């Protein structure tokens, strides 16, 4: 009876807990939850707590936007910071979001002449984790 118990203890003691890589143990966190802009537009930046994330810009009509990354435009990556095959820059009609290094996103907003508030959510995704921030531009 002692040997099975001893064997169980030996096996249990030498087992190693390995976290499922699909779980979100260290999600990217942005330095700001919102970027607020007036009608004139402007430039602001957001930083992430670690460099292991990629950019996602979920827009309703993605045909209006251009996306750059290692897979889509190798020449862009030769002269700019690129990581893996993710998107490094999104250029849309009224805003652009550019990853400039491992931790920083620069957001540029054009002048708002629509008379309506404009909003966009930007996702910083890492593994099965996601975080992000909102871009809000006033109408007045």
mmCIF file of N, CA and C in Angstrom:
data_model
loop_
_atom_site.group_PDB
_atom_site.id
_atom_site.type_symbol
_atom_site.label_atom_id
_atom_site.label_comp_id
_atom_site.label_asym_id
_atom_site.label_seq_id
_atom_site.Cartn_x
_atom_site.Cartn_y
_atom_site.Cartn_z
ATOM 1 N N UNK A 1 0.811 -1.191 0.000
ATOM 2 C CA UNK A 1 0.000 0.000 0.000
ATOM 3 C C UNK A 1 0.857 1.260 0.000
ATOM 4 N N UNK A 2 2.050 1.198 0.585
ATOM 5 C CA UNK A 2 2.899 2.378 0.624
ATOM 6 C C UNK A 2 3.470 2.709 -0.747
ATOM 7 N N UNK A 3 3.747 1.719 -1.596
ATOM 8 C CA UNK A 3 4.367 1.984 -2.882
ATOM 9 C C UNK A 3 3.451 2.765 -3.841
ATOM 10 N N UNK A 4 2.171 2.391 -3.961
ATOM 11 C CA UNK A 4 1.311 3.199 -4.839
ATOM 12 C C UNK A 4 1.219 4.650 -4.365
ATOM 13 N N UNK A 5 1.143 4.838 -3.051
ATOM 14 C CA UNK A 5 1.092 6.196 -2.525
ATOM 15 C C UNK A 5 2.396 6.932 -2.813
ATOM 16 N N UNK A 6 3.521 6.264 -2.664
ATOM 17 C CA UNK A 6 4.820 6.855 -2.960
ATOM 18 C C UNK A 6 4.919 7.215 -4.441
ATOM 19 N N UNK A 7 4.471 6.309 -5.307
ATOM 20 C CA UNK A 7 4.505 6.575 -6.748
ATOM 21 C C UNK A 7 3.635 7.783 -7.096
ATOM 22 N N UNK A 8 2.457 7.863 -6.511
ATOM 23 C CA UNK A 8 1.564 8.994 -6.739
ATOM 24 C C UNK A 8 2.246 10.297 -6.325
ATOM 25 N N UNK A 9 2.863 10.300 -5.167
ATOM 26 C CA UNK A 9 3.542 11.497 -4.675
ATOM 27 C C UNK A 9 4.693 11.903 -5.587
ATOM 28 N N UNK A 10 5.453 10.929 -6.050
ATOM 29 C CA UNK A 10 6.568 11.239 -6.948
ATOM 30 C C UNK A 10 6.077 11.826 -8.263
ATOM 31 N N UNK A 11 5.064 11.222 -8.829
ATOM 32 C CA UNK A 11 4.516 11.728 -10.092
ATOM 33 C C UNK A 11 3.937 13.116 -9.885
ATOM 34 N N UNK A 12 3.166 13.298 -8.837
ATOM 35 C CA UNK A 12 2.536 14.585 -8.564
ATOM 36 C C UNK A 12 3.582 15.668 -8.320
ATOM 37 N N UNK A 13 4.624 15.359 -7.579
ATOM 38 C CA UNK A 13 5.655 16.344 -7.260
ATOM 39 C C UNK A 13 6.455 16.762 -8.484
ATOM 40 N N UNK A 14 6.598 15.882 -9.467
ATOM 41 C CA UNK A 14 7.376 16.216 -10.642
ATOM 42 C C UNK A 14 6.531 16.748 -11.796
ATOM 43 N N UNK A 15 5.242 16.819 -11.588
ATOM 44 C CA UNK A 15 4.387 17.393 -12.621
ATOM 45 C C UNK A 15 4.579 18.904 -12.611
ATOM 46 N N UNK A 16 4.539 19.456 -13.784
ATOM 47 C CA UNK A 16 4.732 20.897 -13.905
ATOM 48 C C UNK A 16 3.447 21.495 -14.445
ATOM 49 N N UNK A 17 3.009 22.562 -13.825
ATOM 50 C CA UNK A 17 1.827 23.260 -14.311
ATOM 51 C C UNK A 17 2.249 24.145 -15.474
ATOM 52 N N UNK A 18 1.625 23.944 -16.609
ATOM 53 C CA UNK A 18 1.890 24.766 -17.779
ATOM 54 C C UNK A 18 0.591 25.463 -18.140
ATOM 55 N N UNK A 19 0.659 26.785 -18.170
ATOM 56 C CA UNK A 19 -0.544 27.552 -18.471
ATOM 57 C C UNK A 19 -0.914 27.391 -19.932
ATOM 58 N N UNK A 20 -2.189 27.294 -20.190
ATOM 59 C CA UNK A 20 -2.695 27.206 -21.548
ATOM 60 C C UNK A 20 -2.327 28.500 -22.275
ATOM 61 N N UNK A 21 -1.589 28.404 -23.407
ATOM 62 C CA UNK A 21 -1.169 29.624 -24.091
ATOM 63 C C UNK A 21 -2.346 30.417 -24.648
ATOM 64 N N UNK A 22 -3.520 29.797 -24.743
ATOM 65 C CA UNK A 22 -4.691 30.514 -25.227
ATOM 66 C C UNK A 22 -5.317 31.396 -24.167
ATOM 67 N N UNK A 23 -4.946 31.188 -22.909
ATOM 68 C CA UNK A 23 -5.518 32.008 -21.847
ATOM 69 C C UNK A 23 -4.819 33.359 -21.797
ATOM 70 N N UNK A 24 -5.503 34.297 -21.247
ATOM 71 C CA UNK A 24 -5.009 35.663 -21.209
ATOM 72 C C UNK A 24 -4.371 35.944 -19.854
ATOM 73 N N UNK A 25 -3.068 35.748 -19.746
ATOM 74 C CA UNK A 25 -2.398 35.964 -18.472
ATOM 75 C C UNK A 25 -1.787 37.360 -18.360
ATOM 76 N N UNK A 26 -1.472 37.998 -19.473
ATOM 77 C CA UNK A 26 -0.856 39.317 -19.430
ATOM 78 C C UNK A 26 -1.425 40.170 -20.566
ATOM 79 N N UNK A 27 -2.643 40.662 -20.410
ATOM 80 C CA UNK A 27 -3.263 41.419 -21.503
ATOM 81 C C UNK A 27 -2.563 42.754 -21.714
ATOM 82 N N UNK A 28 -2.555 43.242 -22.957
ATOM 83 C CA UNK A 28 -2.000 44.574 -23.177
ATOM 84 C C UNK A 28 -2.917 45.603 -22.519
ATOM 85 N N UNK A 29 -2.327 46.580 -21.889
ATOM 86 C CA UNK A 29 -3.096 47.660 -21.275
ATOM 87 C C UNK A 29 -2.614 48.977 -21.857
ATOM 88 N N UNK A 30 -3.547 49.826 -22.213
ATOM 89 C CA UNK A 30 -3.168 51.116 -22.776
ATOM 90 C C UNK A 30 -3.097 52.171 -21.680
ATOM 91 N N UNK A 31 -2.272 53.173 -21.912
ATOM 92 C CA UNK A 31 -2.071 54.238 -20.931
ATOM 93 C C UNK A 31 -3.283 55.149 -20.808
ATOM 94 N N UNK A 32 -4.156 55.130 -21.820
ATOM 95 C CA UNK A 32 -5.355 55.983 -21.811
ATOM 96 C C UNK A 32 -6.540 55.164 -22.308
ATOM 97 N N UNK A 33 -7.705 55.440 -21.744
ATOM 98 C CA UNK A 33 -8.925 54.770 -22.210
ATOM 99 C C UNK A 33 -9.609 55.540 -23.327
ATOM 100 N N UNK A 34 -9.393 56.859 -23.346
ATOM 101 C CA UNK A 34 -10.019 57.713 -24.351
ATOM 102 C C UNK A 34 -9.031 58.773 -24.811
ATOM 103 N N UNK A 35 -9.108 59.073 -26.092
ATOM 104 C CA UNK A 35 -8.417 60.228 -26.640
ATOM 105 C C UNK A 35 -9.498 61.175 -27.121
ATOM 106 N N UNK A 36 -9.532 62.376 -26.568
ATOM 107 C CA UNK A 36 -10.553 63.360 -26.912
ATOM 108 C C UNK A 36 -9.957 64.451 -27.790
ATOM 109 N N UNK A 37 -10.636 64.746 -28.880
ATOM 110 C CA UNK A 37 -10.176 65.757 -29.825
ATOM 111 C C UNK A 37 -11.292 66.759 -30.079
ATOM 112 N N UNK A 38 -10.903 67.999 -30.352
ATOM 113 C CA UNK A 38 -11.845 69.030 -30.775
ATOM 114 C C UNK A 38 -12.055 68.947 -32.275
ATOM 115 N N UNK A 39 -12.839 69.848 -32.804
ATOM 116 C CA UNK A 39 -13.150 69.826 -34.235
ATOM 117 C C UNK A 39 -11.924 70.046 -35.111
ATOM 118 N N UNK A 40 -10.898 70.711 -34.582
ATOM 119 C CA UNK A 40 -9.701 70.975 -35.375
ATOM 120 C C UNK A 40 -8.825 69.736 -35.572
ATOM 121 N N UNK A 41 -9.084 68.671 -34.788
ATOM 122 C CA UNK A 41 -8.276 67.462 -34.891
ATOM 123 C C UNK A 41 -7.010 67.605 -34.077
ATOM 124 N N UNK A 42 -5.994 66.826 -34.407
ATOM 125 C CA UNK A 42 -4.733 66.897 -33.684
ATOM 126 C C UNK A 42 -4.031 65.560 -33.631
ATOM 127 N N UNK A 43 -3.025 65.491 -32.768
ATOM 128 C CA UNK A 43 -2.211 64.293 -32.611
ATOM 129 C C UNK A 43 -2.081 63.987 -31.125
ATOM 130 N N UNK A 44 -2.155 62.703 -30.787
ATOM 131 C CA UNK A 44 -1.955 62.240 -29.417
ATOM 132 C C UNK A 44 -1.352 60.844 -29.498
ATOM 133 N N UNK A 45 -0.937 60.311 -28.366
ATOM 134 C CA UNK A 45 -0.351 58.971 -28.370
ATOM 135 C C UNK A 45 -0.842 58.162 -27.178
ATOM 136 N N UNK A 46 -0.715 56.849 -27.327
ATOM 137 C CA UNK A 46 -1.083 55.882 -26.293
ATOM 138 C C UNK A 46 0.086 54.911 -26.173
ATOM 139 N N UNK A 47 0.405 54.512 -24.960
ATOM 140 C CA UNK A 47 1.444 53.505 -24.782
ATOM 141 C C UNK A 47 0.839 52.245 -24.177
ATOM 142 N N UNK A 48 1.481 51.118 -24.476
ATOM 143 C CA UNK A 48 1.048 49.822 -23.951
ATOM 144 C C UNK A 48 2.026 49.378 -22.881
ATOM 145 N N UNK A 49 1.562 48.515 -21.986
ATOM 146 C CA UNK A 49 2.397 48.056 -20.874
ATOM 147 C C UNK A 49 3.456 47.035 -21.281
ATOM 148 N N UNK A 50 3.324 46.416 -22.437
ATOM 149 C CA UNK A 50 4.345 45.492 -22.940
ATOM 150 C C UNK A 50 4.304 45.476 -24.466
ATOM 151 N N UNK A 51 5.317 44.969 -25.142
ATOM 152 C CA UNK A 51 5.384 45.044 -26.598
ATOM 153 C C UNK A 51 4.732 43.889 -27.350
ATOM 154 N N UNK A 52 4.123 42.943 -26.664
ATOM 155 C CA UNK A 52 3.608 41.732 -27.317
ATOM 156 C C UNK A 52 2.132 41.878 -27.667
ATOM 157 N N UNK A 53 1.824 42.725 -28.610
ATOM 158 C CA UNK A 53 0.448 42.978 -29.039
ATOM 159 C C UNK A 53 0.470 43.431 -30.491
ATOM 160 N N UNK A 54 -0.692 43.427 -31.096
ATOM 161 C CA UNK A 54 -0.814 43.950 -32.447
ATOM 162 C C UNK A 54 -2.044 44.833 -32.517
ATOM 163 N N UNK A 55 -2.093 45.618 -33.539
ATOM 164 C CA UNK A 55 -3.117 46.637 -33.722
ATOM 165 C C UNK A 55 -4.297 46.085 -34.503
ATOM 166 N N UNK A 56 -5.494 46.433 -34.073
ATOM 167 C CA UNK A 56 -6.711 46.093 -34.813
ATOM 168 C C UNK A 56 -7.615 47.313 -34.790
ATOM 169 N N UNK A 57 -8.098 47.704 -35.950
ATOM 170 C CA UNK A 57 -8.995 48.853 -36.054
ATOM 171 C C UNK A 57 -10.272 48.374 -36.719
ATOM 172 N N UNK A 58 -11.265 47.991 -35.915
ATOM 173 C CA UNK A 58 -12.522 47.493 -36.496
ATOM 174 C C UNK A 58 -13.371 48.650 -37.008
ATOM 175 N N UNK A 59 -13.371 48.842 -38.310
ATOM 176 C CA UNK A 59 -14.175 49.909 -38.921
ATOM 177 C C UNK A 59 -15.328 49.283 -39.686
ATOM 178 N N UNK A 60 -16.423 50.026 -39.781
ATOM 179 C CA UNK A 60 -17.610 49.492 -40.470
ATOM 180 C C UNK A 60 -17.329 49.203 -41.937
ATOM 181 N N UNK A 61 -16.663 50.143 -42.602
ATOM 182 C CA UNK A 61 -16.354 49.955 -44.010
ATOM 183 C C UNK A 61 -14.839 49.992 -44.180
ATOM 184 N N UNK A 62 -14.210 48.825 -44.094
ATOM 185 C CA UNK A 62 -12.751 48.775 -44.148
ATOM 186 C C UNK A 62 -12.207 49.125 -45.534
ATOM 187 N N UNK A 63 -13.063 49.186 -46.546
ATOM 188 C CA UNK A 63 -12.574 49.552 -47.876
ATOM 189 C C UNK A 63 -12.166 51.020 -47.921
ATOM 190 N N UNK A 64 -12.630 51.813 -46.958
ATOM 191 C CA UNK A 64 -12.257 53.224 -46.901
ATOM 192 C C UNK A 64 -10.879 53.422 -46.277
ATOM 193 N N UNK A 65 -10.331 52.389 -45.665
ATOM 194 C CA UNK A 65 -9.071 52.502 -44.947
ATOM 195 C C UNK A 65 -7.969 51.732 -45.664
ATOM 196 N N UNK A 66 -6.740 52.179 -45.433
ATOM 197 C CA UNK A 66 -5.570 51.458 -45.907
ATOM 198 C C UNK A 66 -4.839 50.929 -44.687
ATOM 199 N N UNK A 67 -4.347 49.690 -44.781
ATOM 200 C CA UNK A 67 -3.642 49.063 -43.671
ATOM 201 C C UNK A 67 -2.252 48.653 -44.136
ATOM 202 N N UNK A 68 -1.239 48.943 -43.299
ATOM 203 C CA UNK A 68 0.125 48.567 -43.609
ATOM 204 C C UNK A 68 0.644 47.608 -42.558
ATOM 205 N N UNK A 69 1.428 46.667 -43.009
ATOM 206 C CA UNK A 69 2.073 45.708 -42.122
ATOM 207 C C UNK A 69 3.104 44.930 -42.908
ATOM 208 N N UNK A 70 3.811 44.055 -42.238
ATOM 209 C CA UNK A 70 4.876 43.289 -42.892
ATOM 210 C C UNK A 70 4.343 42.490 -44.080
ATOM 211 N N UNK A 71 3.179 41.863 -43.928
ATOM 212 C CA UNK A 71 2.640 41.042 -45.002
ATOM 213 C C UNK A 71 2.078 41.851 -46.147
ATOM 214 N N UNK A 72 1.498 43.018 -45.857
ATOM 215 C CA UNK A 72 0.846 43.795 -46.898
ATOM 216 C C UNK A 72 1.797 44.698 -47.659
ATOM 217 N N UNK A 73 2.843 45.183 -47.003
ATOM 218 C CA UNK A 73 3.751 46.109 -47.657
ATOM 219 C C UNK A 73 5.142 46.004 -47.044
ATOM 220 N N UNK A 74 5.973 45.076 -47.536
ATOM 221 C CA UNK A 74 7.316 44.909 -46.974
ATOM 222 C C UNK A 74 8.154 46.183 -47.033
ATOM 223 N N UNK A 75 7.955 47.023 -48.049
ATOM 224 C CA UNK A 75 8.707 48.272 -48.139
ATOM 225 C C UNK A 75 8.389 49.197 -46.971
ATOM 226 N N UNK A 76 7.140 49.208 -46.544
ATOM 227 C CA UNK A 76 6.772 50.027 -45.390
ATOM 228 C C UNK A 76 7.545 49.560 -44.160
ATOM 229 N N UNK A 77 7.668 48.253 -44.000
ATOM 230 C CA UNK A 77 8.351 47.705 -42.830
ATOM 231 C C UNK A 77 9.854 47.902 -42.885
ATOM 232 N N UNK A 78 10.417 48.093 -44.066
ATOM 233 C CA UNK A 78 11.854 48.357 -44.152
ATOM 234 C C UNK A 78 12.210 49.696 -43.518
ATOM 235 N N UNK A 79 11.287 50.635 -43.564
ATOM 236 C CA UNK A 79 11.553 51.983 -43.064
ATOM 237 C C UNK A 79 10.796 52.329 -41.793
ATOM 238 N N UNK A 80 10.017 51.425 -41.267
ATOM 239 C CA UNK A 80 9.190 51.695 -40.097
ATOM 240 C C UNK A 80 9.214 50.498 -39.153
ATOM 241 N N UNK A 81 8.748 50.731 -37.940
ATOM 242 C CA UNK A 81 8.718 49.660 -36.955
ATOM 243 C C UNK A 81 7.613 48.672 -37.300
ATOM 244 N N UNK A 82 7.949 47.417 -37.494
ATOM 245 C CA UNK A 82 6.951 46.380 -37.738
ATOM 246 C C UNK A 82 7.241 45.192 -36.848
ATOM 247 N N UNK A 83 6.194 44.540 -36.399
ATOM 248 C CA UNK A 83 6.332 43.367 -35.543
ATOM 249 C C UNK A 83 5.439 42.269 -36.111
ATOM 250 N N UNK A 84 5.968 41.094 -36.305
ATOM 251 C CA UNK A 84 5.266 39.925 -36.864
ATOM 252 C C UNK A 84 4.519 40.318 -38.129
ATOM 253 N N UNK A 85 3.335 39.768 -38.328
ATOM 254 C CA UNK A 85 2.568 40.076 -39.535
ATOM 255 C C UNK A 85 1.376 40.968 -39.245
ATOM 256 N N UNK A 86 1.347 41.587 -38.098
ATOM 257 C CA UNK A 86 0.208 42.406 -37.717
ATOM 258 C C UNK A 86 0.178 43.746 -38.422
ATOM 259 N N UNK A 87 -0.921 44.442 -38.248
ATOM 260 C CA UNK A 87 -1.092 45.779 -38.808
ATOM 261 C C UNK A 87 -0.250 46.750 -37.990
ATOM 262 N N UNK A 88 0.499 47.581 -38.658
ATOM 263 C CA UNK A 88 1.321 48.577 -37.985
ATOM 264 C C UNK A 88 0.787 49.979 -38.199
ATOM 265 N N UNK A 89 -0.051 50.148 -39.234
ATOM 266 C CA UNK A 89 -0.633 51.463 -39.493
ATOM 267 C C UNK A 89 -1.988 51.285 -40.157
ATOM 268 N N UNK A 90 -2.943 52.088 -39.694
ATOM 269 C CA UNK A 90 -4.265 52.144 -40.324
ATOM 270 C C UNK A 90 -4.520 53.602 -40.690
ATOM 271 N N UNK A 91 -4.768 53.852 -41.965
ATOM 272 C CA UNK A 91 -5.056 55.203 -42.452
ATOM 273 C C UNK A 91 -6.490 55.211 -42.970
ATOM 274 N N UNK A 92 -7.367 55.894 -42.250
ATOM 275 C CA UNK A 92 -8.787 55.976 -42.606
ATOM 276 C C UNK A 92 -9.114 57.421 -42.960
ATOM 277 N N UNK A 93 -10.300 57.693 -43.498
ATOM 278 C CA UNK A 93 -10.597 59.043 -43.964
ATOM 279 C C UNK A 93 -10.420 60.162 -42.926
ATOM 280 N N UNK A 94 -10.775 59.916 -41.679
ATOM 281 C CA UNK A 94 -10.668 61.009 -40.698
ATOM 282 C C UNK A 94 -9.647 60.773 -39.596
ATOM 283 N N UNK A 95 -9.012 59.604 -39.560
ATOM 284 C CA UNK A 95 -8.011 59.329 -38.542
ATOM 285 C C UNK A 95 -6.964 58.351 -39.066
ATOM 286 N N UNK A 96 -5.807 58.362 -38.397
ATOM 287 C CA UNK A 96 -4.797 57.341 -38.648
ATOM 288 C C UNK A 96 -4.219 56.914 -37.309
ATOM 289 N N UNK A 97 -3.836 55.649 -37.248
ATOM 290 C CA UNK A 97 -3.229 55.079 -36.053
ATOM 291 C C UNK A 97 -1.955 54.373 -36.515
ATOM 292 N N UNK A 98 -0.819 54.733 -35.920
ATOM 293 C CA UNK A 98 0.467 54.196 -36.342
ATOM 294 C C UNK A 98 1.242 53.690 -35.138
ATOM 295 N N UNK A 99 1.689 52.457 -35.219
ATOM 296 C CA UNK A 99 2.551 51.903 -34.173
ATOM 297 C C UNK A 99 3.970 52.347 -34.488
ATOM 298 N N UNK A 100 4.569 53.116 -33.587
ATOM 299 C CA UNK A 100 5.888 53.687 -33.868
ATOM 300 C C UNK A 100 7.023 52.912 -33.231
ATOM 301 N N UNK A 101 6.733 52.117 -32.212
ATOM 302 C CA UNK A 101 7.737 51.256 -31.593
ATOM 303 C C UNK A 101 7.006 50.148 -30.851
ATOM 304 N N UNK A 102 7.692 49.420 -29.991
ATOM 305 C CA UNK A 102 7.085 48.297 -29.297
ATOM 306 C C UNK A 102 5.962 48.670 -28.361
ATOM 307 N N UNK A 103 5.932 49.902 -27.899
ATOM 308 C CA UNK A 103 4.953 50.286 -26.895
ATOM 309 C C UNK A 103 4.026 51.425 -27.316
ATOM 310 N N UNK A 104 4.302 52.137 -28.382
ATOM 311 C CA UNK A 104 3.618 53.403 -28.666
ATOM 312 C C UNK A 104 2.777 53.374 -29.933
ATOM 313 N N UNK A 105 1.573 53.935 -29.813
ATOM 314 C CA UNK A 105 0.699 54.207 -30.955
ATOM 315 C C UNK A 105 0.502 55.713 -31.044
ATOM 316 N N UNK A 106 0.658 56.260 -32.238
ATOM 317 C CA UNK A 106 0.395 57.678 -32.468
ATOM 318 C C UNK A 106 -0.913 57.778 -33.241
ATOM 319 N N UNK A 107 -1.817 58.623 -32.737
ATOM 320 C CA UNK A 107 -3.132 58.800 -33.345
ATOM 321 C C UNK A 107 -3.209 60.216 -33.895
ATOM 322 N N UNK A 108 -3.596 60.321 -35.150
ATOM 323 C CA UNK A 108 -3.731 61.618 -35.809
ATOM 324 C C UNK A 108 -5.164 61.753 -36.322
ATOM 325 N N UNK A 109 -5.773 62.901 -36.045
ATOM 326 C CA UNK A 109 -7.172 63.136 -36.405
ATOM 327 C C UNK A 109 -7.260 64.368 -37.307
ATOM 328 N N UNK A 110 -8.051 64.280 -38.374
ATOM 329 C CA UNK A 110 -8.244 65.423 -39.263
ATOM 330 C C UNK A 110 -9.365 66.319 -38.729
ATOM 331 N N UNK A 111 -9.521 67.454 -39.328
ATOM 332 C CA UNK A 111 -10.560 68.402 -38.927
ATOM 333 C C UNK A 111 -11.947 67.797 -39.154
ATOM 334 N N UNK A 112 -12.847 68.036 -38.208
ATOM 335 C CA UNK A 112 -14.217 67.510 -38.309
ATOM 336 C C UNK A 112 -15.128 68.577 -38.884
ATOM 337 N N UNK A 113 -15.541 68.365 -40.110
ATOM 338 C CA UNK A 113 -16.457 69.289 -40.783
ATOM 339 C C UNK A 113 -17.824 68.660 -41.004
ATOM 340 N N UNK A 114 -18.088 67.538 -40.345
ATOM 341 C CA UNK A 114 -19.333 66.810 -40.553
ATOM 342 C C UNK A 114 -20.495 67.375 -39.739
ATOM 343 N N UNK A 115 -20.201 68.087 -38.652
ATOM 344 C CA UNK A 115 -21.260 68.566 -37.770
ATOM 345 C C UNK A 115 -21.750 67.497 -36.797
ATOM 346 N N UNK A 116 -21.123 66.324 -36.825
ATOM 347 C CA UNK A 116 -21.497 65.227 -35.932
ATOM 348 C C UNK A 116 -20.257 64.717 -35.190
ATOM 349 N N UNK A 117 -20.492 64.208 -33.985
ATOM 350 C CA UNK A 117 -19.408 63.608 -33.223
ATOM 351 C C UNK A 117 -18.923 62.354 -33.938
ATOM 352 N N UNK A 118 -17.612 62.123 -33.922
ATOM 353 C CA UNK A 118 -17.047 60.933 -34.542
ATOM 354 C C UNK A 118 -16.392 60.086 -33.453
ATOM 355 N N UNK A 119 -16.575 58.747 -33.579
ATOM 356 C CA UNK A 119 -16.015 57.807 -32.601
ATOM 357 C C UNK A 119 -15.392 56.623 -33.324
ATOM 358 N N UNK A 120 -14.336 56.102 -32.707
ATOM 359 C CA UNK A 120 -13.691 54.895 -33.205
ATOM 360 C C UNK A 120 -13.042 54.191 -32.032
ATOM 361 N N UNK A 121 -13.147 52.869 -31.990
ATOM 362 C CA UNK A 121 -12.464 52.089 -30.965
ATOM 363 C C UNK A 121 -11.267 51.410 -31.610
ATOM 364 N N UNK A 122 -10.128 51.459 -30.951
ATOM 365 C CA UNK A 122 -8.896 50.845 -31.442
ATOM 366 C C UNK A 122 -8.531 49.717 -30.483
ATOM 367 N N UNK A 123 -8.259 48.546 -31.034
ATOM 368 C CA UNK A 123 -7.972 47.357 -30.225
ATOM 369 C C UNK A 123 -6.477 47.077 -30.235
ATOM 370 N N UNK A 124 -5.961 46.787 -29.056
ATOM 371 C CA UNK A 124 -4.596 46.305 -28.894
ATOM 372 C C UNK A 124 -4.746 44.857 -28.455
ATOM 373 N N UNK A 125 -4.446 43.935 -29.350
ATOM 374 C CA UNK A 125 -4.729 42.531 -29.114
ATOM 375 C C UNK A 125 -3.441 41.751 -28.907
ATOM 376 N N UNK A 126 -3.480 40.817 -27.956
ATOM 377 C CA UNK A 126 -2.332 39.960 -27.700
ATOM 378 C C UNK A 126 -2.816 38.581 -27.302
ATOM 379 N N UNK A 127 -2.608 37.585 -28.149
ATOM 380 C CA UNK A 127 -3.125 36.245 -27.881
ATOM 381 C C UNK A 127 -4.642 36.287 -27.900
ATOM 382 N N UNK A 128 -5.267 35.716 -26.891
ATOM 383 C CA UNK A 128 -6.721 35.788 -26.768
ATOM 384 C C UNK A 128 -7.141 36.976 -25.924
ATOM 385 N N UNK A 129 -6.233 37.903 -25.704
ATOM 386 C CA UNK A 129 -6.498 39.079 -24.880
ATOM 387 C C UNK A 129 -6.748 40.283 -25.778
ATOM 388 N N UNK A 130 -7.484 41.187 -25.263
ATOM 389 C CA UNK A 130 -7.694 42.421 -25.987
ATOM 390 C C UNK A 130 -7.958 43.568 -25.038
ATOM 391 N N UNK A 131 -7.468 44.702 -25.389
ATOM 392 C CA UNK A 131 -7.710 45.935 -24.666
ATOM 393 C C UNK A 131 -7.730 47.013 -25.731
ATOM 394 N N UNK A 132 -7.985 48.211 -25.335
ATOM 395 C CA UNK A 132 -7.982 49.264 -26.324
ATOM 396 C C UNK A 132 -8.362 50.598 -25.754
ATOM 397 N N UNK A 133 -8.678 51.488 -26.675
ATOM 398 C CA UNK A 133 -9.047 52.844 -26.289
ATOM 399 C C UNK A 133 -9.979 53.413 -27.333
ATOM 400 N N UNK A 134 -10.698 54.445 -26.948
ATOM 401 C CA UNK A 134 -11.646 55.114 -27.851
ATOM 402 C C UNK A 134 -11.064 56.417 -28.341
ATOM 403 N N UNK A 135 -11.349 56.727 -29.592
ATOM 404 C CA UNK A 135 -11.046 58.019 -30.171
ATOM 405 C C UNK A 135 -12.391 58.733 -30.299
ATOM 406 N N UNK A 136 -12.496 59.910 -29.718
ATOM 407 C CA UNK A 136 -13.733 60.665 -29.780
ATOM 408 C C UNK A 136 -13.404 62.086 -30.239
ATOM 409 N N UNK A 137 -14.086 62.523 -31.288
ATOM 410 C CA UNK A 137 -13.890 63.878 -31.791
ATOM 411 C C UNK A 137 -15.215 64.613 -31.752
ATOM 412 N N UNK A 138 -15.204 65.767 -31.135
ATOM 413 C CA UNK A 138 -16.435 66.528 -30.972
ATOM 414 C C UNK A 138 -16.883 67.143 -32.294
ATOM 415 N N UNK A 139 -18.145 67.505 -32.335
ATOM 416 C CA UNK A 139 -18.723 68.107 -33.533
ATOM 417 C C UNK A 139 -18.613 69.622 -33.477
ATOM 418 N N UNK A 140 -18.369 70.161 -32.315
ATOM 419 C CA UNK A 140 -18.306 71.623 -32.153
ATOM 420 C C UNK A 140 -17.020 72.031 -31.520
#
